[in-house]
GROMACS .gro file of C-alpha atoms in nm:
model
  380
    1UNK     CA    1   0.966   1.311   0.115
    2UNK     CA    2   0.902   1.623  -0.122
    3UNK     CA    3   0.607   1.641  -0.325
    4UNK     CA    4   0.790   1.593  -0.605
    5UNK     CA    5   0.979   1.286  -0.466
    6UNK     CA    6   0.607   1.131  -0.402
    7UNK     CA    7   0.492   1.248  -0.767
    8UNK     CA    8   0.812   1.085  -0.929
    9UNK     CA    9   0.760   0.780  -0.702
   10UNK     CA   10   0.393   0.732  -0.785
   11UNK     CA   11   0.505   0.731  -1.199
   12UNK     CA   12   0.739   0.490  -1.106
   13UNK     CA   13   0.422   0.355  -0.923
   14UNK     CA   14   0.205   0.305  -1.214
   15UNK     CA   15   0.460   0.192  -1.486
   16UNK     CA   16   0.623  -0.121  -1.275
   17UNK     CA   17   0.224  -0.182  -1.190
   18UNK     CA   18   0.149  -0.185  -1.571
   19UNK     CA   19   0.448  -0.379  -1.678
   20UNK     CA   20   0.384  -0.625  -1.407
   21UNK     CA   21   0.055  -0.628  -1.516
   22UNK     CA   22   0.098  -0.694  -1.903
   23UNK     CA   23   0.422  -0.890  -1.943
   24UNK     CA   24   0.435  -1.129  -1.546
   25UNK     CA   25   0.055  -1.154  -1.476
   26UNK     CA   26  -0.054  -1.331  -1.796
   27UNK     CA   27   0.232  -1.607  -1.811
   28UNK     CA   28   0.273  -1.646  -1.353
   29UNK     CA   29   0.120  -2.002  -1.362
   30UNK     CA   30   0.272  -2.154  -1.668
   31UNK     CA   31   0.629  -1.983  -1.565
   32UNK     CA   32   0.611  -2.159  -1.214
   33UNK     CA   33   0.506  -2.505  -1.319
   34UNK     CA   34   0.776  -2.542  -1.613
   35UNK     CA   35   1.017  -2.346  -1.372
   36UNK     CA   36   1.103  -2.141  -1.661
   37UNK     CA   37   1.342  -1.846  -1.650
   38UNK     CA   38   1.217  -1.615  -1.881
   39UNK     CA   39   1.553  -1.441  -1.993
   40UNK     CA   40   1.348  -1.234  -2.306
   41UNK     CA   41   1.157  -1.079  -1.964
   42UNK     CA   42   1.448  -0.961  -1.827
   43UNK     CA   43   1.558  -0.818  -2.163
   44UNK     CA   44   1.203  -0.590  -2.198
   45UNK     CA   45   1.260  -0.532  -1.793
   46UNK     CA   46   1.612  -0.325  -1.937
   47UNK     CA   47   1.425  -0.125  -2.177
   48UNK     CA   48   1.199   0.047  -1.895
   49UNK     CA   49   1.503   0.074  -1.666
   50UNK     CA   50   1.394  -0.159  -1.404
   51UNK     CA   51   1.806  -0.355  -1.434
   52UNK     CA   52   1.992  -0.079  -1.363
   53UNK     CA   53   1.751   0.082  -1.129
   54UNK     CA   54   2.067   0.236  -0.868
   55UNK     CA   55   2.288   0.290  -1.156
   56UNK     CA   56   2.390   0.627  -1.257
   57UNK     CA   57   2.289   0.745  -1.570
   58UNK     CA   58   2.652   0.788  -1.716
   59UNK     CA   59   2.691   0.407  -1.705
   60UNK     CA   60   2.317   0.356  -1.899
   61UNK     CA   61   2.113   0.343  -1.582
   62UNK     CA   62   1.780   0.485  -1.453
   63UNK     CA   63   1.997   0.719  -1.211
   64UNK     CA   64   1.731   0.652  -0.917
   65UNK     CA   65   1.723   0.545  -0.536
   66UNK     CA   66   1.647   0.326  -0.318
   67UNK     CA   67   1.294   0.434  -0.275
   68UNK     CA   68   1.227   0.393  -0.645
   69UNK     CA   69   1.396   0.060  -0.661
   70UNK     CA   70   1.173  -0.044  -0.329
   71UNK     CA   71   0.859   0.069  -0.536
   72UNK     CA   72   0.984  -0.114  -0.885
   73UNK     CA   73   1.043  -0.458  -0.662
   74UNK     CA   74   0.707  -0.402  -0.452
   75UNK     CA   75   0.473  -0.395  -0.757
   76UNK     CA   76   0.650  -0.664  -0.926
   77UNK     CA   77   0.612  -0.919  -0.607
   78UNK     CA   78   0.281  -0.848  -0.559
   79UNK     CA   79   0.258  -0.985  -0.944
   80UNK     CA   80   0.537  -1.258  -0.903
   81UNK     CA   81   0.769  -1.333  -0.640
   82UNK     CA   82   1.019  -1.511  -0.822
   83UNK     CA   83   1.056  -1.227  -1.107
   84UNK     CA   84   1.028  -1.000  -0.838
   85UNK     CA   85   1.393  -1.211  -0.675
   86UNK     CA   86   1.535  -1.234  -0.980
   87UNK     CA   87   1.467  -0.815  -1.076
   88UNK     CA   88   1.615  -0.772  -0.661
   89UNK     CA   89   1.958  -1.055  -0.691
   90UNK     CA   90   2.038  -0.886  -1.070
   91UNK     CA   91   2.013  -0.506  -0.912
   92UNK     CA   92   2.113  -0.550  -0.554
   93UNK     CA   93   2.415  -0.824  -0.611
   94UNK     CA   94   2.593  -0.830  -0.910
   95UNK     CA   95   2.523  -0.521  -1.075
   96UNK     CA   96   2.535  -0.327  -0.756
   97UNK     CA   97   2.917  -0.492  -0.639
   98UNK     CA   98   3.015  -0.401  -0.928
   99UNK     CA   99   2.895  -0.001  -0.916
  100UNK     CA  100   3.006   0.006  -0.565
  101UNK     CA  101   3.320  -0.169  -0.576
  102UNK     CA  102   3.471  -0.200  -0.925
  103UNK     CA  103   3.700   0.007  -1.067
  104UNK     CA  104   3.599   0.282  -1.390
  105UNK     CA  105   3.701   0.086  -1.690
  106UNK     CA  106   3.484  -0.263  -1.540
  107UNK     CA  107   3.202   0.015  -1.426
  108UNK     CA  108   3.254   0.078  -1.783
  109UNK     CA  109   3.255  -0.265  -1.951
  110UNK     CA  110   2.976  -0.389  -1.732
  111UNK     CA  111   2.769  -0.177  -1.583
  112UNK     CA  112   2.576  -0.049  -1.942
  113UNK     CA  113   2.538  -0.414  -2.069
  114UNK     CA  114   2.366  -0.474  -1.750
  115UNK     CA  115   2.176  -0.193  -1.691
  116UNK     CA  116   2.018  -0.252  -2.043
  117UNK     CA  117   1.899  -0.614  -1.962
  118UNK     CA  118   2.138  -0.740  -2.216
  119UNK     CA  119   2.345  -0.917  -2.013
  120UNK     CA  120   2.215  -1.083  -1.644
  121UNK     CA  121   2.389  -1.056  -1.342
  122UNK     CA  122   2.506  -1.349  -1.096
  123UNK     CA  123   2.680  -1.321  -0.736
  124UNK     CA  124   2.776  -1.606  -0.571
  125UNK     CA  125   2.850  -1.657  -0.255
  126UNK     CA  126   2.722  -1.902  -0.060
  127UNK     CA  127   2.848  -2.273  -0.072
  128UNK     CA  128   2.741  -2.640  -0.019
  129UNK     CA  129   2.880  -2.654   0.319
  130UNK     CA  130   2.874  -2.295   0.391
  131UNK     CA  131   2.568  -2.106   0.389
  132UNK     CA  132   2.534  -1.865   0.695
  133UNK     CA  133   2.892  -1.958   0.779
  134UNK     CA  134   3.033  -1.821   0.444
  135UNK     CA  135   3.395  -1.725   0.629
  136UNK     CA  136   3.473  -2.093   0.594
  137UNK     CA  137   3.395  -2.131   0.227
  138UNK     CA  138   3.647  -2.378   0.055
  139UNK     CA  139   3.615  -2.248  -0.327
  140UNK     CA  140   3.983  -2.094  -0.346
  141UNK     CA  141   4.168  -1.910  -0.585
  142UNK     CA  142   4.541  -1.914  -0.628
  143UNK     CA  143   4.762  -1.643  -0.788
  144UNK     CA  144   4.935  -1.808  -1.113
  145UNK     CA  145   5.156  -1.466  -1.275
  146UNK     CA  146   4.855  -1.246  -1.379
  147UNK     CA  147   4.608  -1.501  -1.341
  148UNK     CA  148   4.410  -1.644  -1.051
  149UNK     CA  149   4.277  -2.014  -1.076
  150UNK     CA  150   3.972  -2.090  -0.922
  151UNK     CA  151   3.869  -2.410  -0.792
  152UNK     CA  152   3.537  -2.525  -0.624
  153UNK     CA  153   3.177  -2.462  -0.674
  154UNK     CA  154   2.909  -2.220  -0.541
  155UNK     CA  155   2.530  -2.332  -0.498
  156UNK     CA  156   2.184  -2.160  -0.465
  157UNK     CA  157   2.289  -1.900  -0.733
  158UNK     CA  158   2.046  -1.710  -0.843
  159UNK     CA  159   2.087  -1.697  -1.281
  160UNK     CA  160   2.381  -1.914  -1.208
  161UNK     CA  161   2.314  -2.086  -1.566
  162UNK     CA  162   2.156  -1.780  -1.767
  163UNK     CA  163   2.404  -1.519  -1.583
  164UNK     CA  164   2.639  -1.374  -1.850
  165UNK     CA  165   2.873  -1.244  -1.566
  166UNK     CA  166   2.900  -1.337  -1.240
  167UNK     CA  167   3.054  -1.157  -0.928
  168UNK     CA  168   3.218  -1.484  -0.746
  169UNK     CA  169   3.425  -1.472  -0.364
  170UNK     CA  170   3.667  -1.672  -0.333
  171UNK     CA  171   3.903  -1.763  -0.081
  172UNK     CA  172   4.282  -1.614  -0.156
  173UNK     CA  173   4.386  -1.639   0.161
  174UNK     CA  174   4.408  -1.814   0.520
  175UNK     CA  175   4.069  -2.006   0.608
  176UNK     CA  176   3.836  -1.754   0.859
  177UNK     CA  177   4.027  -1.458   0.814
  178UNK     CA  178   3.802  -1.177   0.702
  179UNK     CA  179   4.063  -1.006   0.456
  180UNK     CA  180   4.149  -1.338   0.341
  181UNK     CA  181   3.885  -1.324   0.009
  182UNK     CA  182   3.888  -1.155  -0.302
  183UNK     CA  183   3.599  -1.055  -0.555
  184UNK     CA  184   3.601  -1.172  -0.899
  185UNK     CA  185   3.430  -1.077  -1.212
  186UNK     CA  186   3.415  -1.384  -1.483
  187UNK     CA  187   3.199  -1.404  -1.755
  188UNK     CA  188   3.047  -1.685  -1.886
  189UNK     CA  189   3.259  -1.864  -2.156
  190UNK     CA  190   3.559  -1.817  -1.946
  191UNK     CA  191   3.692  -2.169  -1.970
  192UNK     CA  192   3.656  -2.376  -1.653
  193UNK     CA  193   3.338  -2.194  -1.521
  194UNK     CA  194   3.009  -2.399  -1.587
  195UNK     CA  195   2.674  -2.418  -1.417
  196UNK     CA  196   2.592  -2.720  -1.225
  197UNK     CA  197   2.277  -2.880  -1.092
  198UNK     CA  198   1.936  -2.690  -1.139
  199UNK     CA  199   1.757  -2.652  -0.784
  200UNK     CA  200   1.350  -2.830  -0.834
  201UNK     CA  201   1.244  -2.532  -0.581
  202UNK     CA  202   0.910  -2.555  -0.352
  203UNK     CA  203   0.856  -2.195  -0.511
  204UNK     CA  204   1.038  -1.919  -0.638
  205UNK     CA  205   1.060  -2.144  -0.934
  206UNK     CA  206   1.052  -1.880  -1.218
  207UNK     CA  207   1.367  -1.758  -1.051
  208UNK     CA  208   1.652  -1.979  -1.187
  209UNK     CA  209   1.855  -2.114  -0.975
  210UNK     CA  210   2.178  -2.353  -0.977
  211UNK     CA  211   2.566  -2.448  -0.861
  212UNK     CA  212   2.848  -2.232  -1.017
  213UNK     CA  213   3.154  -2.464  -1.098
  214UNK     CA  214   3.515  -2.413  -1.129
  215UNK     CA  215   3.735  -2.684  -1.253
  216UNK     CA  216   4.063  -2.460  -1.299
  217UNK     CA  217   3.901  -2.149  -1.412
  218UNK     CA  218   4.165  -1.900  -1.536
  219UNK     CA  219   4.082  -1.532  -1.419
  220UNK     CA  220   4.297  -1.256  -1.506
  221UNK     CA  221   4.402  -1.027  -1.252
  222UNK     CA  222   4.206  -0.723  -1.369
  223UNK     CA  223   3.888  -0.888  -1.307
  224UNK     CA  224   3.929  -0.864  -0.945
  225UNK     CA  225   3.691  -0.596  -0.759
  226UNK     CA  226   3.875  -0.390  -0.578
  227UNK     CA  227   4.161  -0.483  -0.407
  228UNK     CA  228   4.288  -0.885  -0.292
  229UNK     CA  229   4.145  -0.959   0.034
  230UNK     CA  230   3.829  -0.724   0.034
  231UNK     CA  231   3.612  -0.957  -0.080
  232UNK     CA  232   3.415  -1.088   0.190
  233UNK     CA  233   3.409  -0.694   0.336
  234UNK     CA  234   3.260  -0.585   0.001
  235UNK     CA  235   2.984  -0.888   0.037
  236UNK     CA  236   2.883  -0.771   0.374
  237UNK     CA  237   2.831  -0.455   0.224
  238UNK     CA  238   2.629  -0.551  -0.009
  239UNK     CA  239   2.406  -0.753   0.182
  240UNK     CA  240   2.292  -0.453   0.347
  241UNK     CA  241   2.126  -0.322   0.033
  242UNK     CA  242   2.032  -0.660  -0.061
  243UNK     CA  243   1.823  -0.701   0.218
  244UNK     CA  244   1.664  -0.396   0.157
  245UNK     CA  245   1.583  -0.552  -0.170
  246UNK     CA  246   1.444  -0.890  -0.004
  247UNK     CA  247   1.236  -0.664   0.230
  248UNK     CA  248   1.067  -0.539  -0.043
  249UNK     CA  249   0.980  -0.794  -0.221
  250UNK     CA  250   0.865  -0.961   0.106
  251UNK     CA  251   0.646  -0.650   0.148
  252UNK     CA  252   0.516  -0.758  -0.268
  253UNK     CA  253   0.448  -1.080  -0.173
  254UNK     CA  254   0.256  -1.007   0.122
  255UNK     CA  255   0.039  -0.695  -0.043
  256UNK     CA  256  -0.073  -0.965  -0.348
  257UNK     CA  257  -0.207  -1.193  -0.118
  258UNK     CA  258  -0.352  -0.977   0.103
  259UNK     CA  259  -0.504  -0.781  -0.197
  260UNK     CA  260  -0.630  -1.104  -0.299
  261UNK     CA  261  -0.766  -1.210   0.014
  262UNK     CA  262  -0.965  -0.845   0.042
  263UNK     CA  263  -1.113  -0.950  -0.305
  264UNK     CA  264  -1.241  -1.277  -0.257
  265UNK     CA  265  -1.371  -1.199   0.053
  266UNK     CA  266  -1.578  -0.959  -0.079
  267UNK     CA  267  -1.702  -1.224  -0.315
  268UNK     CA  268  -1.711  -1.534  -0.110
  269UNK     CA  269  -2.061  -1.576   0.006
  270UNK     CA  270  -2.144  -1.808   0.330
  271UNK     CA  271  -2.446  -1.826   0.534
  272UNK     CA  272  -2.599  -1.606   0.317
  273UNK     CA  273  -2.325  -1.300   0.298
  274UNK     CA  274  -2.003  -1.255   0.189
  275UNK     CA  275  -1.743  -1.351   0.456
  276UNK     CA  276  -1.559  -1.051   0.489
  277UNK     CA  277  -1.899  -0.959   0.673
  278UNK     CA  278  -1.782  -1.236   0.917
  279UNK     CA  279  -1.553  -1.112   1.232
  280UNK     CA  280  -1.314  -1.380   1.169
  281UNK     CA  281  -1.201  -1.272   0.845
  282UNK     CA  282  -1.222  -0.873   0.890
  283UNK     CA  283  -0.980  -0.892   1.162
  284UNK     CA  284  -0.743  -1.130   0.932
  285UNK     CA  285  -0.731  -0.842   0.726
  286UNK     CA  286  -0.707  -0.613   0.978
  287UNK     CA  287  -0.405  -0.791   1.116
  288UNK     CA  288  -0.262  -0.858   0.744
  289UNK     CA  289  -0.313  -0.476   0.648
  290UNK     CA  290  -0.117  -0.340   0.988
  291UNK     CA  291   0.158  -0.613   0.941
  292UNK     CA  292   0.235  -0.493   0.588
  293UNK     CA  293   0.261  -0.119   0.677
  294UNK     CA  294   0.493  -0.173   0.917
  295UNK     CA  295   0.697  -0.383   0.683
  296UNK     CA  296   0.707  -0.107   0.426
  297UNK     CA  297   0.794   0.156   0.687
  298UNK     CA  298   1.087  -0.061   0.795
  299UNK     CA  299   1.199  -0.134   0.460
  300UNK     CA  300   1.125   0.251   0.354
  301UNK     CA  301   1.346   0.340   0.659
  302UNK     CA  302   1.630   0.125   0.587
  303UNK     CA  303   1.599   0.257   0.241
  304UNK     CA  304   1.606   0.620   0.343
  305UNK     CA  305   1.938   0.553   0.528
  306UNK     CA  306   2.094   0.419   0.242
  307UNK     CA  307   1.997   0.684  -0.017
  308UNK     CA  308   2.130   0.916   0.237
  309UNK     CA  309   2.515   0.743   0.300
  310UNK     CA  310   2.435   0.650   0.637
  311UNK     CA  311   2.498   0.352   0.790
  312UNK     CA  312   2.180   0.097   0.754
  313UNK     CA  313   2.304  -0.261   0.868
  314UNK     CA  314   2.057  -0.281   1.119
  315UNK     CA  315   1.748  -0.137   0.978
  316UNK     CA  316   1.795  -0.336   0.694
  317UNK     CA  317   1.806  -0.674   0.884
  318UNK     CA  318   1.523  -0.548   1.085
  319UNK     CA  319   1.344  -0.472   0.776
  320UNK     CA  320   1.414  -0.787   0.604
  321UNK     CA  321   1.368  -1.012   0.900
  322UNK     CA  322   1.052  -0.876   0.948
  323UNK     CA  323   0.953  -0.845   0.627
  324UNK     CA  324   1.051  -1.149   0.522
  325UNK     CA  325   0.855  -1.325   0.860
  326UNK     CA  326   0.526  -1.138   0.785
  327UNK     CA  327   0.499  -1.218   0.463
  328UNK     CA  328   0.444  -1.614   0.532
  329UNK     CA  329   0.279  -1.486   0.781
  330UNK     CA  330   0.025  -1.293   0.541
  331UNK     CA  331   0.006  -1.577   0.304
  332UNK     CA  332  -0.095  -1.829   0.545
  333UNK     CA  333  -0.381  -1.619   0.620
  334UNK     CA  334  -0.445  -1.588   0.254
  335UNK     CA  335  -0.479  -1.953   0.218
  336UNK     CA  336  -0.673  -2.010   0.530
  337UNK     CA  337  -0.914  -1.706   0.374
  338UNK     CA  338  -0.926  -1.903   0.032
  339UNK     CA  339  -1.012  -2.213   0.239
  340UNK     CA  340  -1.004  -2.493  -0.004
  341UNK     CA  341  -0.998  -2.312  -0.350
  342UNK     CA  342  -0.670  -2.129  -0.110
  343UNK     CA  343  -0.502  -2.483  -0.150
  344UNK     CA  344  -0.548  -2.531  -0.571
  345UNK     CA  345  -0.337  -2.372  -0.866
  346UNK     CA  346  -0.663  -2.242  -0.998
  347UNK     CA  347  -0.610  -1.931  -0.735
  348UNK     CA  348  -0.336  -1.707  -0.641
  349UNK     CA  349  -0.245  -1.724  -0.291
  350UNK     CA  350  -0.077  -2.048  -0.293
  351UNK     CA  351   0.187  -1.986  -0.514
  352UNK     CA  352   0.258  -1.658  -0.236
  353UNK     CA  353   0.221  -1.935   0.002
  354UNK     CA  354   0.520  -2.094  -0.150
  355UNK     CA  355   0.741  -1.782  -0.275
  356UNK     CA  356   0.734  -1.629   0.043
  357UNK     CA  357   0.938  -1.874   0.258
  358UNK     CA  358   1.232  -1.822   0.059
  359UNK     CA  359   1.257  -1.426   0.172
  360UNK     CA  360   1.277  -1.605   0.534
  361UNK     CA  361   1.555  -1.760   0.402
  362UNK     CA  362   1.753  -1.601   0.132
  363UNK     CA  363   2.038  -1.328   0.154
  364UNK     CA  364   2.076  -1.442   0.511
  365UNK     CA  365   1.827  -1.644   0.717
  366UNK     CA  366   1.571  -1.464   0.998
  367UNK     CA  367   1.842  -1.629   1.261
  368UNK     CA  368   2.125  -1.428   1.097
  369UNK     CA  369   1.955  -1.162   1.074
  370UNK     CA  370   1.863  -1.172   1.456
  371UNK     CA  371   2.236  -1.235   1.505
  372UNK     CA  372   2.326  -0.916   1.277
  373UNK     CA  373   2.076  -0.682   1.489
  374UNK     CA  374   2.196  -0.798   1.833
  375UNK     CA  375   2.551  -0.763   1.749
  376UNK     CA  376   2.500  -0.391   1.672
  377UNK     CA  377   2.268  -0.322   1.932
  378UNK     CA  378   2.509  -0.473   2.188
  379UNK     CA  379   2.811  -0.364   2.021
  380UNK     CA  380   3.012  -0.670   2.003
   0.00000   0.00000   0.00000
């Protein structure tokens, strides 16, 4: 990196740091045990750029790369792991199908109202019956003139109430083929598209999330991203910078905690000292600290591949399979450093405890990803 890629990095730095610090830290508990969604958040979020982060500035974005977005989603994970998902799904999914796929008058429509924080971005994908296996998904739309009708449901969508648009894949054509799904842009409103059940999550619960419906939902034709039949292509694609996304906020996660853990132990007195004077829990720390820098180098890695065009699928799944594993990793230690007081809502670490299993889990499990790196390692 230049020096003046590091200077522009470390203002981005500070300000996501300060924002975190002002507008998540003071409201984290209370957020997480009403499972609120704080939409206004999101809103403030648009007016310091952090929702249209990889958006050029033509469309009303901040105009920046990955390594600035990795930064912005870092600080605020290490605040708040769910605001810290909800800042990665609305930048890395929706919004960013739509910049990389969508033609110039929805880039148009869209992209400003979303880089702004006025609207929020869904993308739904996976289903009830078809999580990792998403080429068998059974929510179908059929061609009707200049309209498609859609008909089935999507779960574990992330805004899938508060969303004002969502990017949806559907199946258009025969079941398992890979060119046989299209993307679709609908807005909420659009009759026949509702929100279903509200998931009660173990954490992440900040971060709403619920089933997308479709009960004959009429989409016109010019809502479709890109061409019929590149759906599923397109989603692929997009995972790969969403998982750059998920590595990040692993890497968040796991930096609060361990932060955490470094200050308590330095308060914590046993025995007569504090107990980061204790063996035990200096080489925790030791192991916590090393963990997270390799994360970050992963995740920067994958992240300087994709600001540079080049092809990132399997640095990104290394980075957020790792990521994602050291980061409950990290916590655990956190809580076992805490001891007790590590197990109550009066401290921090639990609630990373909690947040971090989803990154294990979401935008592809730690098996997929293993699945995605061995297939291009091995070429098959």
């Amino acid at each position: 990196m230049t020096a003046e890629t590091l200077d522009n990095l470390k203002m981005i730095k500070e300000s996501a740091r300060d924002f975190a610090e002002l507008h998540i830290r003071p409201h984290v508990m209370d957020w997480d045990e009403r499972q609120y969604f704080p939409v206004e958040l999101f809103k403030k979020m648009g007016e310091f750029g952090f929702m249209g982060i990889l958006v050029p500035v033509k469309y009303g974005g901040a105009g920046l790369g990955y390594q600035e977005y990795i930064t912005v989603v870092e600080e605020i994970g290490k605040v708040c792991g769910a605001i810290g998902l909800s800042v990665a799904a609305h930048n890395s999914l929706c919004t960013n199908h739509i910049l990389t796929f969508a033609n110039e008058e929805q880039k148009q429509k869209y992209l400003p109202r979303l880089s702004s924080g006025e609207w929020i971005g869904a993308w739904g994908l996976t289903e009830p019956n078809t999580g990792s296996d998403a080429g068998r998904m059974r929510c179908v739309a059929e061609q009707d003139g200049d309209y498609f009708i859609l008909n089935g449901s999507k779960n574990f969508i992330t805004h899938g109430k508060s969303g004002n648009v969502a990017v949806v894949i559907a199946r258009t054509g025969e079941l398992l083929d890979s060119h046989g799904m299209t993307a679709f842009i609908v807005e909420r409103g659009t009759p026949g598209f509702s929100a279903g059940k509200k998931e009660n999550k173990l954490g992440m619960r900040a971060s709403e999330t619920t089933e997308l419906i479709f009960d004959n939902c009429r989409v016109h034709k010019s809502q479709v991203a890109g061409q019929v039949g590149e759906g599923f292509v397109q989603a692929l694609k997009v995972l790969d910078g969403g998982r750059i996304s998920i590595a990040a906020l692993s890497v968040g996660i796991a930096m609060g905690a361990y932060e955490a853990s470094v200050a308590y132990s330095k308060e914590r007195e046993q025995f007569g000292k504090p107990i980061s004077k204790f063996q035990a829990i200096a080489f925790k720390l030791a192991d916590m600290a090393t963990k997270i820098e390799a994360a970050e180098l992963l995740t920067r890695q994958a992240g300087h591949l994709k600001d540079s065009h080049q092809n990132c699928t399997t640095q990104s799944a290394m980075a957020k399979y790792y990521a994602a594993e050291i980061a409950v990793q990290v916590a655990n230690e956190a809580v076992q450093i805490f001891g007790g007081y590590g197990y109550t809502k009066d401290y921090p670490v639990e609630k990373y405890y909690r947040d971090a299993k989803l990154c294990t889990i979401g935008e592809g499990t730690s098996e997929i990803q293993k699945v995605v790196i061995a297939r291009e390692l091995l070429g098959v």
